[in-house]
PDB file of C-alpha atoms in Angstrom:
ATOM      1  CA  MET A 129      94.654  81.352 107.454  1.00  0.00           C
ATOM      2  CA  LEU A 130      94.203  84.996 106.798  1.00  0.00           C
ATOM      3  CA  ARG A 131      95.550  86.368 103.613  1.00  0.00           C
ATOM      4  CA  LEU A 132      97.227  89.472 104.144  1.00  0.00           C
ATOM      5  CA  ARG A 133      95.495  92.766 102.542  1.00  0.00           C
ATOM      6  CA  PHE A 134      97.302  95.632 101.754  1.00  0.00           C
ATOM      7  CA  PHE A 135      96.275  99.405 102.488  1.00  0.00           C
ATOM      8  CA  ALA A 136      97.840 102.614 102.151  1.00  0.00           C
ATOM      9  CA  CYS A 137      97.862 105.860 103.833  1.00  0.00           C
ATOM     10  CA  ARG A 138      97.508 108.429 101.433  1.00  0.00           C
ATOM     11  CA  ARG A 139      98.206 111.319 103.675  1.00  0.00           C
ATOM     12  CA  CYS A 140     101.422 110.130 104.880  1.00  0.00           C
ATOM     13  CA  ASP A 141     102.171 107.047 101.903  1.00  0.00           C
ATOM     14  CA  THR A 142     102.540 104.163 104.899  1.00  0.00           C
ATOM     15  CA  VAL A 143     101.374 100.923 103.715  1.00  0.00           C
ATOM     16  CA  VAL A 144     100.317  98.462 105.666  1.00  0.00           C
ATOM     17  CA  SER A 145      99.765  94.263 105.009  1.00  0.00           C
ATOM     18  CA  VAL A 146      97.302  93.019 107.838  1.00  0.00           C
ATOM     19  CA  PRO A 147      94.614  90.791 107.656  1.00  0.00           C
ATOM     20  CA  ASP A 148      91.397  92.995 108.301  1.00  0.00           C
ATOM     21  CA  VAL A 149      90.818  96.630 107.439  1.00  0.00           C
ATOM     22  CA  PRO A 150      92.791  98.776 109.870  1.00  0.00           C
ATOM     23  CA  SER A 151      90.564 101.735 111.650  1.00  0.00           C
ATOM     24  CA  ARG A 152      93.275 104.133 111.119  1.00  0.00           C
ATOM     25  CA  CYS A 153      96.760 104.777 110.373  1.00  0.00           C
ATOM     26  CA  ALA A 154      99.471 103.651 112.710  1.00  0.00           C
ATOM     27  CA  THR A 155     101.500 106.300 111.227  1.00  0.00           C
ATOM     28  CA  CYS A 156      99.782 109.656 111.325  1.00  0.00           C
ATOM     29  CA  GLU A 157      96.169 108.463 112.616  1.00  0.00           C
ATOM     30  CA  ALA A 158      94.327 109.537 109.314  1.00  0.00           C
ATOM     31  CA  THR A 159      91.040 107.083 109.193  1.00  0.00           C
ATOM     32  CA  SER A 160      91.190 107.254 105.283  1.00  0.00           C
ATOM     33  CA  LEU A 161      93.288 104.186 104.131  1.00  0.00           C
ATOM     34  CA  GLU A 162      92.743 102.890 100.874  1.00  0.00           C
ATOM     35  CA  GLU A 163      92.991  98.800  99.734  1.00  0.00           C
ATOM     36  CA  ILE A 164      95.850  98.420  96.813  1.00  0.00           C
ATOM     37  CA  THR A 165      95.541  94.339  97.068  1.00  0.00           C
ATOM     38  CA  GLN A 166      94.391  94.371  93.964  1.00  0.00           C
ATOM     39  CA  GLU A 167      97.172  97.042  92.418  1.00  0.00           C
ATOM     40  CA  LEU A 168     100.263  95.025  93.583  1.00  0.00           C
ATOM     41  CA  GLY A 169      99.440  91.945  90.973  1.00  0.00           C
ATOM     42  CA  ASP A 170     102.074  89.226  91.804  1.00  0.00           C
ATOM     43  CA  TYR A 171     103.655  91.547  95.158  1.00  0.00           C
ATOM     44  CA  ALA A 172     106.408  92.433  92.368  1.00  0.00           C
ATOM     45  CA  TYR A 173     105.911  95.908  94.161  1.00  0.00           C
ATOM     46  CA  PHE A 174     108.189  95.167  96.993  1.00  0.00           C
ATOM     47  CA  VAL A 175     111.129  93.023  94.829  1.00  0.00           C
ATOM     48  CA  ALA A 176     113.672  95.030  94.175  1.00  0.00           C
ATOM     49  CA  ALA A 177     114.535  96.314  90.386  1.00  0.00           C
ATOM     50  CA  GLY A 178     116.674  93.697  88.791  1.00  0.00           C
ATOM     51  CA  ARG A 179     116.455  90.761  91.695  1.00  0.00           C
ATOM     52  CA  SER A 180     114.368  87.881  90.819  1.00  0.00           C
ATOM     53  CA  ARG A 181     112.598  85.925  94.303  1.00  0.00           C
TER      54      ARG A 181
END
């Protein structure tokens, strides 16, 4: 099973999670997506503040 990697489009601030590097942003068509997987730590980025998993 492939693990998901997270990429951010700095042009439109869209974040996607996919197993492979996308060639372009699906929202704005930009070709410069930045991998942010390591910045997310334990995925607290996606958990609402004050809520436990």
